[in-house]
Amino acid sequence: MSEQKNFHNPEYFFNRELSWILFNKRILNEARDKQIPLFERLKFLSITASNLDEFFMVRVASLKDMINAGYKKPDIAGMTPKEQLAKVNEATHELVNSQYSTYNRSLLPLLKQNGLQLVEKHEDLSEKQGQFVDQFFMENVYPVLTPMAVDSSRPFPLIRNKSLNIGALMQDKKGKKEIEFATVQVPSVLPRVIPIPGEEGLMTIILLEEIIERNIQKLFLNYDIICTHPFRIMRNADLSIDEEEAADLLKEIEKQIKKRQWGEAIRLEVEASMDKRLLKRLRKELEVEEEDIYRIDGPLDLTVLMKIYGLDTFSHLKVGKHIPQPVPRLPEGCDIFEEIRKGDVLMHHPYQTFTPVVDFIRQAAKDEQVLAIKQTLYRVSGNSPIIAALAQAAENGKQVSVLVELKARFDEENNIVWAKKLEQAGCHVIYGLVGLKTHSKITLVVRKEEDGIRRYVHLGTGNYNDATAKLYTDIGLLTCNEAIGEDATAVFNMLSGYSEPAAWNKLSLAPLWLKDRFISLIQREAALAENGRPALIKAKMNALCDPDVIAALYEASSKGVQIDLVVRGICCLKVGIPGISENIRVRSIVGNFLEHARIYYFGNDGKPEVYCASADWMPRNLERRVEILFPIEAEEPKAQVLHILECQLKDTLKAHVMLPDGTYEKIDRRGKEAYSAQEGFMEEAKLIALPEKEPAKQRVFVPKTQV
């Protein structure tokens, strides 16, 4: 690197956690956007709440662990864990205030105007509504509740992570003066949103906790209730597993999952009007600091808004549901192997259906010529057709090897269930690798054909999850390219037998080779620019926070390389630094689909190279996970991927552009056409799925410029 400039200067980087909070603010901006249908705004607000929960359970918990362990090493932005936590606390309190301001000032009044009223306090119920609610309580809720009183013989109960509870202070009616504490958990087995009779033409709902609060006296008949208030806690849910010492990784993870419910309390949400005596008791028992208390003006846990979003009668207030379109090259009932032999097939989900990927496994399971199926699984759906197909393949006598990543955060239990099912069906199951997460998305089908053994490979940027494939934007490639097939075999041999190949043909893998590959590609563009040759980098990813990659981008920019980045979430790179990042532009797209595809384009002096990957430019992806970068070389798939990238870079409706101070703003559309990449891709998928009079081989992929 250049000696004149220190491209690793902490002043050139944003803190990862604060950048994530800015990302969640961009999602919150969608909830505040008056151009978006009302129920979609509810959905975006719910997503911010769900995101914040996970952020606390993992990222904030990690900062607290570092502080408790005396760890003082600064991050890439030069901030110690203690400094980071102080800034994060300030920013998250501000974010929560914005969430509830949006909810109370914007969304609640609009809901009522559009025929949906939420009874905020049970005291506001009419007499008739009160009778309905009381009867509902006795018939449906009362039998499920377990009130927990606390006294000398009954210690403070263990409060489960993320559970919603109602705390109460009360006095014995027999004349005892001391104030006692009790709590009852709002049961998650019952619906939280309860429809009740209301005005004509108005759907009225009430939340379950309000029904319980109204009737809480029935749980403590010998007491006078002084006050009742809901509360919710967040616990440290980051699993700590010593994989080297774990004799059985499966059993160790099962044990750690149970502990997740009872980790250290790191956040306490309470009703803003909570009685000070009750709050003092909770704070003492849960051992939380003042900065960890969030006083909420509204219902706790806004993920409940997703339940309201699911109400059937308000479809006119939602975006029309997108139906994933057929992949023209792979019509229903086709011989997938025959089609792949004609040439590589690229799929763009969720605009195009995920069904061909499932059919690829299903056909392989039944095909007598298929000898083996090998696959990595990181996250799968609750009722996965891929798992069923793999099990059937094993029962049909195929050699089936599956790496199931048990350490996929918050999917550990689901993956354990599937791993056991696959083993029972006769599959060879590998439970991940010690010290690494296997995050790559690859399937290898080995087939005996007339001219010998042929290998068919699926590579993707997303998980083998048919449910999220309808919500996440991802790219998948089906190929029988011989060089990629050889590499795929080497990948699985490495995963199952730790045998590293002497060299790779087409694929690049983390944690050993991929980071160096990315940096060398960036440095090649820098060298071209330095020599006066055309140099260009375009990339799309979920997050960018690897300091070495960012430093390489800074050096390339300083030498004149034009760099356009689409980074959905965390971005620790700063734009507009004189002499450092003046040639770098960063944008983030937040839309109805979660942007999940990873695309990397390098101009290469007019001979562009295009890659897709399972990896973002993050240390965890490049250094602590098994990831795969794969080239898109066939002419038509390459044109498709370039088109995807170009459409994202010209989005004027859903794109937020990064400013030098790290904040983001929507694009100034004056003089620009209104264009949403996601809307455009939906329309294109419909158009290219239409039957054509000309043969499929003459199909031309036409870029769409306007919606």
XYZ file of C-alpha atoms in Angstrom:
707
model
C 0.000 0.000 0.000
C 0.986 3.616 -0.466
C 3.357 4.891 2.217
C 2.039 8.427 1.946
C -1.419 7.622 3.286
C -2.596 5.484 6.177
C -5.772 3.959 4.775
C -6.423 2.266 8.165
C -6.689 5.593 10.008
C -9.543 5.204 12.569
C -10.854 8.611 11.468
C -11.738 7.040 8.116
C -14.146 4.496 9.627
C -17.618 4.485 11.168
C -18.413 2.323 14.182
C -20.215 -0.867 13.202
C -22.947 -0.709 15.875
C -23.819 2.933 15.213
C -23.944 2.196 11.489
C -26.417 -0.617 12.187
C -28.642 1.790 14.142
C -28.621 4.127 11.134
C -29.756 1.174 9.014
C -32.682 0.544 11.356
C -33.520 4.240 11.078
C -33.744 3.813 7.306
C -36.300 1.065 7.876
C -38.133 3.367 10.295
C -38.185 6.016 7.566
C -40.276 3.606 5.487
C -42.787 3.448 8.357
C -42.945 7.246 8.265
C -43.294 7.517 4.468
C -46.806 8.746 3.650
C -46.496 7.448 0.072
C -46.452 3.839 1.339
C -49.740 1.981 2.080
C -50.675 2.185 5.763
C -50.342 -1.498 6.644
C -46.940 -1.670 4.934
C -45.859 1.153 7.242
C -47.018 -0.972 10.207
C -44.914 -3.839 8.869
C -41.777 -1.699 8.619
C -42.258 -0.439 12.179
C -42.630 -4.031 13.368
C -39.398 -4.950 11.562
C -37.499 -2.198 13.388
C -38.668 -3.677 16.704
C -37.668 -7.216 15.741
C -34.280 -6.002 14.522
C -33.690 -4.081 17.734
C -34.425 -7.179 19.836
C -31.763 -9.189 18.027
C -29.341 -6.260 18.162
C -29.617 -6.191 21.950
C -29.447 -9.958 22.424
C -26.272 -10.240 20.350
C -24.439 -6.972 19.696
C -25.203 -5.050 22.911
C -24.715 -8.276 24.885
C -21.288 -8.683 23.251
C -20.262 -5.143 24.210
C -21.307 -5.761 27.810
C -19.358 -9.037 27.855
C -16.240 -7.231 26.611
C -16.588 -4.536 29.266
C -17.109 -7.123 32.009
C -14.013 -8.989 30.816
C -11.923 -5.794 30.931
C -11.417 -5.778 27.148
C -10.325 -2.284 26.079
C -9.019 -2.711 22.537
C -10.574 -0.059 20.261
C -12.592 -0.959 17.175
C -11.749 0.171 13.628
C -13.216 3.617 14.421
C -10.986 3.944 17.501
C -13.755 3.432 20.085
C -13.361 1.208 23.158
C -16.255 -1.137 24.084
C -17.211 1.227 26.921
C -17.325 4.214 24.553
C -19.302 2.211 22.013
C -21.875 1.117 24.607
C -22.396 4.701 25.792
C -23.024 5.883 22.205
C -25.234 2.859 21.459
C -27.368 3.483 24.557
C -27.901 7.092 23.537
C -28.739 6.169 19.934
C -31.109 3.291 20.807
C -33.081 5.416 23.273
C -33.470 8.005 20.531
C -34.515 5.288 18.064
C -37.146 3.868 20.438
C -38.558 7.352 21.014
C -38.845 7.761 17.239
C -40.557 4.374 16.918
C -43.283 5.296 19.388
C -43.632 8.837 18.065
C -44.311 7.282 14.641
C -46.758 4.814 16.170
C -48.694 7.282 18.327
C -48.715 10.390 16.150
C -48.953 8.903 12.675
C -50.108 5.303 12.537
C -52.718 5.015 15.316
C -54.857 7.949 14.085
C -54.614 6.688 10.495
C -55.686 3.191 11.535
C -58.861 4.573 13.097
C -59.542 6.716 10.020
C -59.317 3.540 7.956
C -61.664 1.432 10.085
C -59.400 -0.154 12.726
C -59.433 0.980 16.339
C -56.993 -0.311 18.956
C -58.285 0.061 22.511
C -55.142 1.393 24.181
C -56.357 1.141 27.787
C -58.910 -1.296 29.164
C -60.451 1.608 31.120
C -61.665 2.969 27.767
C -63.924 -0.033 27.079
C -67.661 0.524 26.939
C -69.854 -1.481 29.311
C -70.792 -3.926 26.549
C -67.168 -4.317 25.456
C -66.110 -4.815 29.072
C -68.587 -7.656 29.490
C -67.265 -9.319 26.328
C -63.651 -8.948 27.463
C -64.368 -10.290 30.959
C -66.135 -13.330 29.556
C -63.280 -13.911 27.096
C -60.846 -13.742 30.018
C -62.675 -16.328 32.117
C -63.230 -18.745 29.233
C -59.937 -18.479 27.347
C -57.251 -16.742 29.383
C -57.765 -17.496 33.082
C -57.180 -21.266 32.757
C -53.792 -20.663 31.116
C -52.326 -18.095 33.514
C -49.859 -18.815 36.311
C -49.703 -15.921 38.801
C -46.393 -15.776 40.694
C -46.369 -14.069 44.084
C -43.084 -13.228 45.788
C -42.555 -13.496 49.549
C -40.126 -15.075 52.002
C -41.044 -18.585 50.863
C -41.358 -17.800 47.134
C -38.305 -16.165 45.531
C -38.416 -13.782 42.592
C -39.287 -15.930 39.560
C -37.068 -16.402 36.520
C -38.427 -14.110 33.798
C -37.928 -15.599 30.343
C -36.109 -13.718 27.609
C -38.430 -11.573 25.411
C -41.526 -12.667 27.344
C -44.199 -10.058 28.064
C -45.211 -9.903 31.724
C -47.453 -7.920 34.019
C -45.994 -6.822 37.327
C -48.214 -5.926 40.296
C -47.872 -4.428 43.739
C -50.537 -5.472 46.264
C -51.461 -5.669 49.938
C -53.020 -8.497 51.895
C -56.685 -7.743 52.676
C -56.175 -9.145 56.176
C -54.517 -5.918 57.210
C -50.841 -6.586 56.647
C -49.182 -3.298 55.762
C -46.218 -4.489 53.691
C -46.481 -4.164 49.948
C -45.903 -7.387 48.062
C -44.839 -8.074 44.479
C -46.393 -10.479 41.987
C -46.063 -11.126 38.290
C -47.911 -13.029 35.604
C -46.590 -13.889 32.151
C -48.751 -12.939 29.190
C -49.101 -16.378 27.561
C -47.527 -16.599 24.118
C -49.739 -19.599 23.310
C -52.753 -17.253 23.031
C -53.288 -14.592 20.335
C -52.107 -11.187 21.506
C -54.538 -9.295 19.261
C -58.182 -9.895 20.269
C -61.109 -8.546 18.148
C -63.989 -7.213 20.263
C -67.412 -5.712 19.453
C -67.158 -2.056 18.471
C -68.838 0.682 16.502
C -70.594 -0.184 13.261
C -68.141 -0.129 10.367
C -65.133 -0.127 12.692
C -63.050 -3.188 13.593
C -62.043 -2.894 17.246
C -59.155 -4.819 18.789
C -57.519 -4.989 22.199
C -54.209 -6.488 23.262
C -54.182 -9.531 25.528
C -52.177 -7.797 28.276
C -54.928 -5.191 28.676
C -57.494 -7.955 29.167
C -55.305 -9.566 31.840
C -54.673 -6.241 33.587
C -58.411 -5.547 33.701
C -59.046 -8.904 35.367
C -55.908 -9.318 37.453
C -57.846 -9.043 40.719
C -59.318 -12.481 39.921
C -55.827 -13.953 40.167
C -55.146 -12.526 43.644
C -58.481 -12.718 45.459
C -57.108 -12.094 48.957
C -55.216 -8.959 47.990
C -55.897 -5.337 47.155
C -54.133 -4.437 43.917
C -52.133 -1.207 44.211
C -50.889 -1.040 40.628
C -50.286 -3.204 37.566
C -47.957 -2.501 34.646
C -46.527 -4.575 31.787
C -42.775 -5.123 31.483
C -40.460 -7.037 29.181
C -36.805 -7.972 29.434
C -34.109 -8.774 26.933
C -31.339 -11.170 27.893
C -27.886 -11.963 26.581
C -28.640 -14.659 23.988
C -25.203 -15.023 22.392
C -24.199 -18.661 22.709
C -20.762 -19.252 24.216
C -19.530 -22.669 23.118
C -16.036 -24.037 23.591
C -16.067 -26.153 20.453
C -12.594 -27.515 21.035
C -13.667 -28.935 24.405
C -17.167 -30.038 23.375
C -17.130 -33.807 22.992
C -20.532 -33.700 21.270
C -21.316 -30.402 19.517
C -24.981 -31.337 19.051
C -25.540 -31.920 22.785
C -23.518 -28.851 23.757
C -25.594 -26.555 21.523
C -28.837 -28.097 22.831
C -27.648 -27.310 26.358
C -26.643 -23.735 25.487
C -29.988 -23.025 23.762
C -31.770 -23.716 27.053
C -29.460 -21.278 28.844
C -30.358 -18.540 26.344
C -33.670 -17.971 28.153
C -31.885 -17.130 31.392
C -28.863 -15.038 30.348
C -27.970 -11.721 31.934
C -30.750 -9.103 31.658
C -29.476 -6.336 29.375
C -32.645 -4.349 28.648
C -35.853 -3.666 30.575
C -38.901 -2.234 28.802
C -41.594 -0.794 31.047
C -44.760 1.206 30.648
C -43.862 4.902 30.835
C -46.383 5.444 33.649
C -45.104 2.532 35.773
C -45.323 3.101 39.533
C -41.853 4.061 40.826
C -42.018 1.456 43.585
C -42.687 -1.315 41.088
C -39.902 -0.136 38.798
C -37.476 0.005 41.708
C -38.318 -3.610 42.605
C -37.849 -4.820 39.019
C -34.580 -2.956 38.604
C -33.202 -4.437 41.815
C -34.263 -8.025 41.087
C -33.180 -7.974 37.427
C -29.962 -6.052 38.169
C -30.286 -3.552 35.328
C -28.721 -0.093 35.133
C -30.702 3.088 34.586
C -29.488 3.366 30.958
C -30.864 -0.139 30.291
C -34.431 0.901 31.178
C -36.717 1.915 28.313
C -39.869 3.772 29.350
C -42.414 3.043 26.644
C -45.338 5.247 25.626
C -47.426 2.568 23.967
C -47.638 -1.220 23.767
C -44.442 -3.067 24.635
C -42.937 -5.170 21.837
C -44.039 -3.580 18.576
C -43.536 -6.854 16.726
C -47.231 -7.281 17.567
C -47.888 -4.957 14.622
C -47.100 -7.861 12.315
C -50.137 -9.653 13.796
C -52.250 -6.609 12.990
C -50.714 -6.548 9.500
C -51.986 -10.109 9.064
C -55.642 -9.131 9.519
C -57.498 -10.240 6.382
C -59.953 -7.396 5.973
C -57.418 -4.669 5.161
C -55.803 -5.932 1.955
C -56.611 -2.588 0.294
C -54.116 -0.956 2.675
C -51.276 -3.286 1.660
C -49.081 -3.701 -1.379
C -50.450 -6.388 -3.684
C -48.846 -9.746 -3.017
C -46.124 -10.638 -5.515
C -46.341 -14.109 -7.031
C -42.871 -15.382 -7.973
C -42.798 -15.974 -11.715
C -41.626 -19.085 -13.576
C -38.020 -19.272 -14.734
C -38.409 -19.393 -18.566
C -35.544 -21.842 -19.016
C -37.029 -24.224 -16.445
C -40.760 -24.688 -17.106
C -42.778 -26.923 -14.801
C -42.253 -30.611 -15.556
C -39.066 -30.117 -17.572
C -36.005 -32.332 -17.299
C -33.824 -29.975 -15.260
C -30.618 -31.839 -16.019
C -31.262 -31.606 -19.758
C -31.915 -27.865 -19.491
C -28.741 -27.244 -17.482
C -26.720 -29.113 -20.100
C -27.911 -26.532 -22.651
C -26.254 -23.772 -20.657
C -26.023 -22.107 -17.248
C -29.348 -20.960 -15.736
C -29.513 -17.872 -13.531
C -32.481 -17.295 -11.202
C -33.409 -14.026 -9.514
C -35.500 -14.620 -6.398
C -38.141 -13.711 -5.262
C -39.067 -12.200 -8.614
C -38.595 -15.669 -10.054
C -39.756 -18.754 -8.210
C -37.502 -20.861 -5.967
C -39.348 -23.994 -7.144
C -36.647 -25.038 -9.687
C -34.124 -25.306 -6.831
C -36.486 -27.618 -4.934
C -37.216 -29.548 -8.145
C -33.473 -29.898 -8.778
C -33.167 -31.857 -5.500
C -36.466 -33.729 -6.025
C -35.519 -34.901 -9.521
C -32.075 -35.914 -8.297
C -33.669 -37.922 -5.475
C -35.776 -39.947 -7.936
C -33.395 -40.121 -10.917
C -31.868 -43.607 -11.217
C -28.765 -42.143 -12.874
C -27.979 -39.894 -9.897
C -25.318 -41.433 -7.679
C -24.813 -38.768 -5.002
C -26.216 -35.510 -3.630
C -24.150 -33.214 -1.424
C -25.458 -30.002 0.112
C -24.780 -27.353 2.737
C -27.742 -26.140 4.831
C -27.587 -22.952 6.915
C -31.250 -22.005 7.347
C -34.260 -23.939 6.070
C -38.017 -23.485 6.471
C -40.139 -25.129 9.146
C -41.578 -27.682 6.741
C -38.749 -27.882 4.248
C -39.415 -29.700 0.946
C -35.640 -29.840 0.422
C -35.166 -31.833 3.628
C -37.927 -34.208 2.496
C -36.250 -34.647 -0.913
C -32.848 -35.338 0.646
C -34.382 -37.917 2.970
C -36.126 -39.563 0.015
C -32.833 -39.631 -1.920
C -31.139 -41.497 0.923
C -34.043 -43.939 1.149
C -33.680 -44.489 -2.626
C -30.099 -45.591 -2.106
C -28.298 -42.409 -3.156
C -25.150 -41.302 -1.372
C -26.416 -38.211 0.474
C -24.062 -35.951 2.438
C -25.416 -32.848 4.169
C -23.566 -30.274 6.225
C -26.108 -28.800 8.647
C -24.782 -25.675 10.351
C -25.880 -26.017 13.970
C -24.469 -22.601 14.852
C -26.843 -20.615 12.591
C -27.938 -18.032 15.160
C -31.552 -18.403 16.364
C -32.053 -21.335 13.977
C -30.097 -23.801 16.093
C -33.168 -25.681 17.365
C -34.709 -25.941 13.907
C -31.449 -27.203 12.425
C -31.005 -29.812 15.164
C -34.456 -31.222 14.364
C -33.662 -31.465 10.646
C -30.208 -32.924 11.226
C -31.679 -35.752 13.287
C -34.379 -36.391 10.689
C -31.787 -36.611 7.912
C -29.663 -39.015 9.938
C -32.676 -41.246 10.564
C -33.316 -41.330 6.791
C -29.776 -42.569 6.174
C -28.033 -39.338 5.161
C -24.466 -38.687 6.202
C -24.760 -35.521 8.323
C -21.870 -33.230 9.224
C -22.566 -30.838 12.115
C -20.532 -27.881 10.870
C -16.819 -27.324 11.422
C -15.050 -26.551 14.691
C -14.478 -22.810 15.051
C -16.216 -21.909 11.775
C -19.746 -21.382 10.526
C -20.479 -22.921 7.137
C -22.440 -20.137 5.474
C -21.867 -21.170 1.847
C -24.839 -22.194 -0.304
C -23.893 -25.055 -2.587
C -25.453 -28.290 -3.862
C -23.631 -30.930 -5.902
C -25.456 -33.677 -7.814
C -23.276 -36.439 -9.286
C -24.935 -38.192 -12.222
C -23.822 -41.137 -14.363
C -24.496 -40.407 -18.039
C -23.672 -42.012 -21.395
C -20.453 -40.039 -21.776
C -19.370 -40.577 -18.165
C -19.871 -38.891 -14.790
C -21.304 -35.374 -14.918
C -21.583 -32.985 -11.997
C -24.461 -30.523 -11.664
C -24.061 -27.655 -9.218
C -26.336 -25.059 -7.643
C -24.649 -22.022 -6.112
C -26.558 -19.230 -4.391
C -26.376 -16.038 -2.401
C -29.292 -17.078 -0.159
C -30.360 -19.963 2.028
C -32.125 -23.168 0.958
C -35.269 -21.810 2.568
C -38.391 -21.878 0.390
C -40.192 -19.492 2.790
C -37.634 -16.656 2.890
C -37.038 -17.129 -0.861
C -40.371 -15.300 -1.277
C -39.131 -12.348 0.819
C -35.368 -12.046 0.229
C -33.744 -10.969 -3.023
C -31.138 -13.552 -3.988
C -29.376 -14.993 -6.998
C -28.968 -18.675 -7.814
C -26.925 -20.340 -10.549
C -27.433 -23.841 -11.946
C -24.496 -25.132 -13.970
C -22.741 -28.280 -15.133
C -19.531 -26.409 -15.939
C -16.791 -29.020 -15.541
C -14.347 -26.736 -13.723
C -16.993 -25.624 -11.214
C -18.041 -29.258 -10.755
C -14.460 -30.203 -9.862
C -14.303 -27.331 -7.386
C -17.653 -28.357 -5.863
C -16.291 -31.857 -5.244
C -13.229 -30.309 -3.606
C -15.466 -28.151 -1.388
C -17.318 -31.157 -0.009
C -14.148 -33.190 0.387
C -12.726 -30.298 2.388
C -15.853 -30.045 4.558
C -16.090 -33.762 5.284
C -12.440 -34.752 5.292
C -10.433 -31.550 5.820
C -8.503 -32.126 2.559
C -7.520 -28.802 0.989
C -7.133 -28.846 -2.824
C -3.817 -27.761 -4.319
C -5.635 -25.133 -6.406
C -9.128 -23.939 -7.335
C -10.442 -23.683 -10.888
C -13.247 -21.134 -10.537
C -14.418 -20.870 -6.922
C -12.804 -18.865 -4.114
C -13.440 -19.918 -0.522
C -13.243 -18.276 2.884
C -11.670 -18.387 5.370
C -8.411 -19.264 3.590
C -8.513 -17.713 0.127
C -11.470 -15.396 -0.382
C -10.287 -12.231 1.381
C -6.994 -12.238 -0.533
C -8.952 -12.793 -3.751
C -11.192 -9.772 -3.144
C -8.266 -7.532 -2.234
C -6.275 -8.640 -5.292
C -9.255 -7.855 -7.556
C -9.564 -4.382 -5.999
C -5.804 -3.808 -6.295
C -5.902 -4.819 -9.961
C -8.399 -2.020 -10.632
C -6.188 0.398 -8.684
C -3.170 -0.558 -10.814
C -5.188 -0.064 -13.999
C -6.298 3.415 -12.905
C -2.749 4.331 -11.931
C -1.647 3.406 -15.468
C -4.398 5.478 -17.065
C -6.561 2.506 -18.013
C -10.362 2.263 -17.444
C -11.032 1.048 -13.889
C -14.385 0.459 -12.252
C -15.797 -1.393 -9.236
C -19.489 -1.959 -8.578
C -20.677 -4.117 -5.717
C -23.855 -5.008 -3.863
C -23.862 -6.599 -0.410
C -25.578 -6.669 2.975
C -22.744 -5.143 4.996
C -19.294 -3.605 4.590
C -17.080 -3.452 7.650
C -13.861 -5.347 6.914
C -11.043 -2.836 7.554
C -8.624 -4.386 5.047
C -11.181 -4.407 2.228
C -12.180 -0.821 3.051
C -8.515 0.242 3.069
C -8.070 -1.408 -0.353
C -11.140 0.479 -1.638
C -9.718 3.743 -0.266
C -6.410 3.139 -2.042
C -8.222 2.297 -5.296
C -10.347 5.443 -4.991
C -7.286 7.588 -4.296
C -5.807 6.335 -7.584
C -8.934 7.236 -9.551
C -11.061 4.058 -9.551
C -14.788 4.874 -9.708
C -16.530 2.775 -7.039
C -20.312 2.382 -6.694
C -21.556 0.362 -3.741
C -25.049 -0.803 -2.796
C -24.818 -1.712 0.901
C -28.130 -2.611 2.535
C -27.120 -2.423 6.195
C -23.908 -1.743 8.098
C -21.316 0.352 6.263
C -18.155 1.395 8.121
C -16.663 3.112 5.052
C -16.819 6.912 4.823
C -17.465 8.693 1.534
C -16.118 12.069 0.455
C -12.821 12.062 2.390
C -10.489 14.343 0.352
C -7.843 12.295 -1.416
C -9.194 9.072 0.069
C -12.795 8.292 -0.863
C -13.873 11.056 -3.237
C -14.532 8.463 -5.959
C -16.717 6.213 -3.786
C -20.515 6.398 -3.694
C -22.629 4.339 -1.299
C -26.360 3.754 -1.386
C -28.748 1.566 0.582
C -32.043 0.198 -0.726
C -34.857 -0.585 1.700
C -37.977 -1.973 0.066
C -40.689 -4.583 0.433
C -38.135 -7.332 -0.170
C -35.029 -7.676 1.950
C -31.996 -7.049 -0.274
C -29.810 -10.110 0.296
C -27.926 -10.843 -2.958
C -24.167 -10.279 -3.121
C -22.777 -9.150 -6.493
C -19.211 -8.033 -7.248
C -18.219 -6.386 -10.557
C -14.682 -5.461 -11.606
C -14.177 -3.498 -14.856
C -10.811 -5.116 -15.673
C -9.825 -2.721 -18.470
C -12.973 -3.359 -20.529
C -13.038 -7.128 -19.911
C -15.432 -7.122 -16.950
C -15.552 -9.920 -14.410
C -18.763 -10.575 -12.494
C -19.089 -12.663 -9.340
C -21.799 -13.614 -6.871
C -21.158 -14.872 -3.348
C -22.584 -16.018 -0.053
C -20.234 -13.546 1.652
C -20.405 -9.878 2.547
C -17.291 -7.757 3.028
C -17.223 -8.428 6.785
C -14.481 -9.990 8.959
C -16.837 -12.751 10.093
C -17.594 -13.741 6.474
C -14.035 -13.524 5.238
C -12.182 -14.897 8.274
C -14.514 -17.032 10.402
C -16.917 -18.676 7.965
C -16.897 -21.073 5.057
C -18.086 -18.903 2.158
C -18.005 -19.240 -1.627
C -17.414 -16.684 -4.375
C -18.421 -17.941 -7.819
C -18.015 -16.328 -11.263
C -20.883 -15.597 -13.643
C -19.303 -16.252 -17.025
C -21.961 -17.387 -19.512
C -23.149 -14.497 -21.669
C -26.868 -14.371 -20.793
C -26.529 -14.884 -17.001
C -23.736 -12.299 -16.953
C -25.963 -9.773 -18.719
C -28.737 -10.503 -16.214
C -26.504 -9.883 -13.205
C -25.119 -6.658 -14.695
C -28.677 -5.523 -15.338
C -29.622 -6.201 -11.703
C -26.690 -4.103 -10.538
C -27.436 -1.228 -12.924
C -31.103 -1.103 -11.916
C -30.164 -0.887 -8.244
C -27.768 1.959 -9.004
C -30.466 4.012 -10.754
C -33.229 3.484 -8.147
C -34.687 6.872 -7.199
C -37.589 5.767 -4.984
C -36.203 3.319 -2.428
C -32.521 4.242 -2.418
C -30.895 6.199 0.415
C -27.538 7.829 -0.390
C -24.773 8.025 2.197
C -23.481 11.498 3.085
C -19.941 12.244 4.332
C -21.158 12.428 7.961
C -22.497 8.865 7.753
C -26.173 9.785 7.619
C -28.361 8.880 4.658
C -30.909 10.801 2.653
C -33.414 9.877 -0.039
C -32.444 10.819 -3.580
C -33.455 14.271 -4.802
C -35.757 13.267 -7.663
C -35.932 16.672 -9.344
C -35.241 16.056 -13.011
C -35.045 12.292 -12.511
C -37.589 9.642 -13.404
C -39.321 7.815 -10.566
C -37.872 4.316 -10.586
C -37.950 1.479 -8.068
C -35.626 -1.426 -8.852
C -37.807 -3.889 -6.942
C -40.959 -2.809 -8.764
C -39.066 -2.977 -12.044
C -37.804 -6.501 -11.391
C -41.343 -7.685 -10.577
C -42.657 -6.337 -13.862
C -39.742 -7.784 -15.828
C -40.208 -11.218 -14.269
C -43.816 -11.201 -15.470
C -42.841 -10.089 -18.956
C -40.091 -12.645 -19.558
C -42.288 -15.421 -18.125
C -44.900 -14.839 -20.853
C -45.008 -17.513 -23.577
C -43.132 -16.397 -26.676
C -43.669 -17.206 -30.314
C -39.941 -17.379 -30.958
C -37.782 -20.234 -29.642
C -36.459 -19.767 -26.108
C -32.855 -19.688 -27.342
C -33.602 -16.355 -29.089
C -34.919 -14.748 -25.909
C -33.304 -11.371 -25.243
C -33.086 -9.972 -21.738
C -34.356 -6.399 -22.121
C -33.389 -3.909 -19.387
C -36.369 -2.096 -17.915
C -35.946 1.628 -17.415
C -39.228 2.727 -15.917
C -42.107 1.430 -13.805
